[in-house]
Every structure is written in C-alpha cells, then in structure tokens.
Amino acid sequence: SQQGEEDPQALSIQEGENATMNCSYKTSINNLQWYRQNSGRGLVHLILIRSNEREKHSGRLRVTLDTSKKSSSLLITASRAADTASYFCATPDSGNTPLVFGKGTRLSVIA
Amino acid sequence: EAQVTQNPRYLITVTGKKLTVTCSQNMNHEYMSWYRQDPGLGLRQIYYSMNVEVTDKGDVPEGYKVSRKEKRNFPLILESPSPNQTSLYFCASSFQGQFGGELFFGEGSRLTVL
C-alpha cells in the first residue's frame, strides 16, 4: 500500500523559528491529512486539505498541497516548546481505502 | 466529551494467553480502525470496520481478530499472543471514514508479550 513519506525524519529548531515538514505520496488522492502525536500519546488531527485545494491555514499552521508533485508541506510558524511532537501525514491508499500514515517527522523545539 | 476509550492502557502478558483490548467511541461514528505503532515502522493498520458487522483486513492482520457487533465498540482480540505483537496499539474512529472525516484516536494501549 502507498505510504506518505515525511521529510526530514527529525528536525530540531529554536523556539520562535519556523518549522517545515514535507510529505510525498505516490498515487492520486482525495485528500491529505496531518496529525500530531505527543510522545506515546494518541494522534491528534491537525488539518485536512482536499485535492482541489492548494493551501490551507489553521492558526500557526500552514499546509500546502502540490498534486502535480504529489507532495505536501506543513509549516509551523513561531514555534513553541509545546510544539515538540511527531507529525504525520496521512493519505488514502486509493480512492476507496482507509488512511495510510507515514513514519512521521520528530520535531524538537528548544526553549 | 467526545472520545475514544481504550482499555487496558498497559498490559504485560505471556505468550499464548488470549487477551482482548477494548475500544469504545461515543461519537456515533460508523468507521473504526486499529493500528499498531512500532519504532521505525510508523503506524500500520491491523483491521478496520466501515459499520456494524462489516470488518476488513488492514496491512498487518495476522494474529488478530476483531468484531463489530455494536456501533460504539470495536474490540481487538489476540487469540494466542506472541512476542512480535509487543507494540503500542491505537484505536481510531471517524464519521466519514477515509474521505472527509478526521480520525479520532484513543490514548493507546501498550502491550508487552513475554
């Protein structure tokens, strides 16, 4: 099954800096979702972007989607120590199948 | 409060001793799913259910069983656990399944099989 692949695997930044994570996928999708996971906890949905959308904002989060390149990016602006977590992208495997998750980007925000 | 509840949260068991991890959601969601999370492998889907009495295999169903007799409950059954099933397990639910709805996750069940 296809799997979104996040890049980089790990990212360490200073508080106040912006963090950018990327996700690439293999086949056409209906939507792409981003989730956050604090260490050992359940995943929390952040944002969903549909295939006909190019950009979406939610608070300090900005997600872009480039279907021609089969890629998405998640930007967290003015990062805080509390943003330290793993971030996952998730896509349907094909038009009628459940979400498949990537392996995630581990973000560390240093105060 | 809308939530997905898993039990137990932590469990240590021995090889071959049947166990059940329960999952319950209070959001009237049709779609429910089980994932396991292992270091370096990310989240992998075990089974999912689109509605009552409808279940399908995910990517790693071997060694697991599920049932969906009621909309709110989706238990994960390990008939004869083995050490390679030591993992962190997550139950998730969604109103619209994979198309439009966000997945709501439980807090996870950490299982160790000795």
Short mmCIF file of C-alpha atoms in Angstrom, two decimals:
data_model
loop_
_atom_site.label_atom_id
_atom_site.label_comp_id
_atom_site.label_asym_id
_atom_site.label_seq_id
_atom_site.Cartn_x
_atom_site.Cartn_y
_atom_site.Cartn_z
CA SER A 1 0.00 0.00 0.00
CA GLN A 2 1.16 3.52 -0.62
CA GLN A 3 2.50 5.46 2.27
CA GLY A 4 3.15 9.14 2.69
CA GLU A 5 6.78 9.74 3.45
CA GLU A 6 7.72 12.63 5.67
CA ASP A 7 10.94 14.54 5.37
CA PRO A 8 13.02 15.18 7.37
CA GLN A 9 12.79 12.29 9.82
CA ALA A 10 13.86 14.60 12.62
CA LEU A 11 14.08 18.36 13.00
CA SER A 12 15.45 20.45 15.84
CA ILE A 13 14.88 24.20 16.00
CA GLN A 14 14.92 27.07 18.45
CA GLU A 15 11.75 28.46 19.91
CA GLY A 16 10.38 31.23 17.72
CA GLU A 17 11.73 29.75 14.49
CA ASN A 18 9.54 28.28 11.78
CA ALA A 19 9.41 24.53 11.20
CA THR A 20 8.72 23.00 7.81
CA MET A 21 7.94 19.35 7.22
CA ASN A 22 7.29 17.72 3.90
CA CYS A 23 5.25 14.75 2.80
CA SER A 24 5.41 12.91 -0.51
CA TYR A 25 2.96 10.31 -1.72
CA LYS A 26 2.69 8.02 -4.69
CA THR A 27 -0.78 7.96 -6.22
CA SER A 28 -3.71 10.30 -6.73
CA ILE A 29 -5.52 11.25 -3.56
CA ASN A 30 -8.83 12.76 -2.47
CA ASN A 31 -7.34 14.49 0.50
CA LEU A 32 -4.27 14.63 2.68
CA GLN A 33 -4.31 14.99 6.44
CA TRP A 34 -1.72 15.98 9.01
CA TYR A 35 -1.66 14.65 12.55
CA ARG A 36 0.39 15.35 15.63
CA GLN A 37 1.49 12.88 18.29
CA ASN A 38 2.96 13.81 21.63
CA SER A 39 5.31 11.14 22.90
CA GLY A 40 3.45 7.86 23.37
CA ARG A 41 0.03 9.51 23.17
CA GLY A 42 -2.78 9.23 20.69
CA LEU A 43 -2.61 11.11 17.41
CA VAL A 44 -4.49 14.36 17.09
CA HIS A 45 -5.87 15.64 13.81
CA LEU A 46 -4.41 19.00 12.76
CA ILE A 47 -5.67 19.80 9.30
CA LEU A 48 -7.18 18.24 6.17
CA ILE A 49 -6.52 19.58 2.70
CA ARG A 50 -8.53 18.37 -0.27
CA SER A 51 -7.07 17.61 -3.66
CA ASN A 52 -8.63 20.73 -5.19
CA GLU A 53 -7.08 23.00 -2.55
CA ARG A 54 -3.56 24.39 -2.74
CA GLU A 55 -3.16 25.98 0.65
CA LYS A 56 -4.90 25.94 4.00
CA HIS A 57 -4.30 27.75 7.27
CA SER A 58 -5.18 26.97 10.86
CA GLY A 59 -3.73 29.25 13.49
CA ARG A 60 0.06 28.96 13.24
CA LEU A 61 -0.21 26.06 10.81
CA ARG A 62 0.01 26.41 7.06
CA VAL A 63 -0.39 23.42 4.78
CA THR A 64 0.26 23.37 1.07
CA LEU A 65 -0.55 20.69 -1.45
CA ASP A 66 1.02 20.26 -4.86
CA THR A 67 -0.77 17.43 -6.63
CA SER A 68 1.48 17.69 -9.68
CA LYS A 69 4.47 16.86 -7.49
CA LYS A 70 2.47 14.61 -5.18
CA SER A 71 3.74 16.48 -2.16
CA SER A 72 2.52 18.50 0.79
CA SER A 73 4.23 20.66 3.35
CA LEU A 74 3.33 21.62 6.89
CA LEU A 75 4.69 24.90 8.18
CA ILE A 76 4.52 25.77 11.87
CA THR A 77 5.29 29.44 12.41
CA ALA A 78 6.77 30.96 15.56
CA SER A 79 7.30 27.55 17.10
CA ARG A 80 6.97 26.93 20.81
CA ALA A 81 8.44 24.27 23.09
CA ALA A 82 4.93 22.80 23.31
CA ASP A 83 5.07 22.05 19.57
CA THR A 84 7.62 19.34 20.28
CA ALA A 85 5.98 16.20 18.91
CA SER A 86 5.93 13.85 15.95
CA TYR A 87 3.98 14.95 12.90
CA PHE A 88 2.43 12.54 10.44
CA CYS A 89 0.84 12.93 7.07
CA ALA A 90 -1.89 10.50 6.06
CA THR A 91 -3.43 9.76 2.71
CA PRO A 92 -5.96 7.28 1.38
CA ASP A 93 -4.24 4.38 -0.29
CA SER A 94 -6.52 4.76 -3.27
CA GLY A 95 -9.96 6.19 -3.90
CA ASN A 96 -11.81 3.91 -1.54
CA THR A 97 -9.45 2.77 1.18
CA PRO A 98 -8.51 3.83 4.65
CA LEU A 99 -5.85 6.33 5.55
CA VAL A 100 -2.24 5.22 5.44
CA PHE A 101 0.22 7.04 7.66
CA GLY A 102 3.82 7.95 7.03
CA LYS A 103 6.54 7.32 9.59
CA GLY A 104 6.49 10.88 10.81
CA THR A 105 8.82 13.79 11.45
CA ARG A 106 10.06 14.22 15.02
CA LEU A 107 10.15 17.90 15.82
CA SER A 108 12.08 19.21 18.80
CA VAL A 109 11.64 22.85 19.73
CA ILE A 110 14.30 24.03 22.12
CA ALA A 111 13.40 26.82 24.53
CA GLU B 1 -16.86 14.79 25.96
CA ALA B 2 -16.21 13.20 22.56
CA GLN B 3 -13.68 10.47 22.97
CA VAL B 4 -12.29 7.10 22.01
CA THR B 5 -11.57 4.96 25.05
CA GLN B 6 -9.19 2.03 25.05
CA ASN B 7 -8.60 -0.50 27.80
CA PRO B 8 -6.28 -1.59 29.16
CA ARG B 9 -3.76 1.19 28.69
CA TYR B 10 -0.89 -1.02 29.74
CA LEU B 11 -0.67 -4.79 29.76
CA ILE B 12 2.07 -7.35 30.25
CA THR B 13 1.12 -10.86 29.32
CA VAL B 14 2.71 -14.16 28.35
CA THR B 15 2.85 -15.99 25.06
CA GLY B 16 -0.36 -17.80 24.23
CA LYS B 17 -2.63 -16.20 26.79
CA LYS B 18 -5.66 -14.81 24.97
CA LEU B 19 -6.38 -11.17 25.52
CA THR B 20 -8.81 -8.52 24.35
CA VAL B 21 -8.20 -4.81 24.04
CA THR B 22 -11.47 -2.93 24.13
CA CYS B 23 -12.27 0.22 22.19
CA SER B 24 -15.36 2.33 22.58
CA GLN B 25 -16.35 5.64 21.00
CA ASN B 26 -19.19 7.95 21.98
CA MET B 27 -19.45 9.96 18.74
CA ASN B 28 -21.76 7.63 16.77
CA HIS B 29 -19.01 7.09 14.20
CA GLU B 30 -19.51 4.47 11.54
CA TYR B 31 -15.83 3.92 10.85
CA MET B 32 -13.44 2.37 13.39
CA SER B 33 -9.91 1.09 13.00
CA TRP B 34 -7.00 -0.48 14.85
CA TYR B 35 -3.37 0.46 14.30
CA ARG B 36 -0.14 -0.71 15.78
CA GLN B 37 2.86 1.57 16.12
CA ASP B 38 6.40 0.25 16.22
CA PRO B 39 9.70 2.17 16.18
CA GLY B 40 10.89 2.75 12.65
CA LEU B 41 7.74 1.31 11.12
CA GLY B 42 5.23 4.04 11.83
CA LEU B 43 1.53 3.30 12.16
CA ARG B 44 0.27 0.20 10.43
CA GLN B 45 -3.38 -0.67 10.13
CA ILE B 46 -4.50 -4.01 11.53
CA TYR B 47 -8.25 -4.10 10.85
CA TYR B 48 -10.95 -1.61 10.13
CA SER B 49 -14.73 -1.53 10.12
CA MET B 50 -16.94 0.64 7.96
CA ASN B 51 -20.05 -0.15 10.00
CA VAL B 52 -21.70 -2.72 12.25
CA GLU B 53 -20.96 -6.29 11.18
CA VAL B 54 -18.57 -5.06 8.45
CA THR B 55 -14.85 -5.60 9.03
CA ASP B 56 -11.85 -5.70 6.70
CA LYS B 57 -8.19 -6.55 6.97
CA GLY B 58 -5.61 -3.82 7.03
CA ASP B 59 -1.93 -4.22 6.28
CA VAL B 60 -0.97 -6.44 9.22
CA PRO B 61 -3.98 -8.55 10.28
CA GLU B 62 -2.15 -11.80 11.07
CA GLY B 63 -2.59 -12.90 14.66
CA TYR B 64 -5.51 -10.56 15.33
CA LYS B 65 -9.28 -10.77 15.26
CA VAL B 66 -11.93 -8.08 15.57
CA SER B 67 -15.68 -7.87 15.82
CA ARG B 68 -18.18 -5.06 15.37
CA LYS B 69 -21.45 -6.10 16.94
CA GLU B 70 -22.34 -2.62 18.11
CA LYS B 71 -21.58 0.71 16.52
CA ARG B 72 -19.70 2.07 19.51
CA ASN B 73 -17.42 -0.91 20.24
CA PHE B 74 -14.60 -2.45 18.24
CA PRO B 75 -12.55 -4.88 20.34
CA LEU B 76 -9.19 -6.23 19.21
CA ILE B 77 -8.60 -9.86 20.09
CA LEU B 78 -5.26 -11.61 20.28
CA GLU B 79 -6.12 -15.30 20.43
CA SER B 80 -2.57 -16.50 21.06
CA PRO B 81 -0.25 -13.54 21.58
CA SER B 82 3.38 -13.81 20.57
CA PRO B 83 6.35 -11.56 21.42
CA ASN B 84 6.25 -9.96 17.96
CA GLN B 85 2.88 -8.49 18.91
CA THR B 86 4.55 -6.38 21.57
CA SER B 87 3.60 -2.91 20.42
CA LEU B 88 1.66 0.27 21.05
CA TYR B 89 -1.90 -0.12 19.80
CA PHE B 90 -4.29 2.63 18.81
CA CYS B 91 -7.98 2.55 18.11
CA ALA B 92 -9.45 5.32 15.97
CA SER B 93 -12.86 6.31 14.69
CA SER B 94 -14.30 8.64 12.13
CA PHE B 95 -17.71 9.82 10.99
CA GLN B 96 -16.87 9.75 7.32
CA GLY B 97 -14.11 7.19 7.14
CA GLN B 98 -11.20 7.97 4.93
CA PHE B 99 -12.79 10.50 2.62
CA GLY B 100 -13.51 13.61 4.55
CA GLY B 101 -13.56 12.97 8.23
CA GLU B 102 -10.76 13.33 10.66
CA LEU B 103 -9.74 10.32 12.68
CA PHE B 104 -10.16 10.47 16.43
CA PHE B 105 -7.61 8.37 18.28
CA GLY B 106 -7.64 6.71 21.65
CA GLU B 107 -4.76 7.22 24.04
CA GLY B 108 -3.15 3.93 23.14
CA SER B 109 -2.63 0.52 24.73
CA ARG B 110 0.93 -0.56 25.35
CA LEU B 111 1.15 -4.32 25.17
CA THR B 112 4.14 -6.43 26.13
CA VAL B 113 4.12 -10.14 25.36
CA LEU B 114 6.79 -12.14 27.19
#
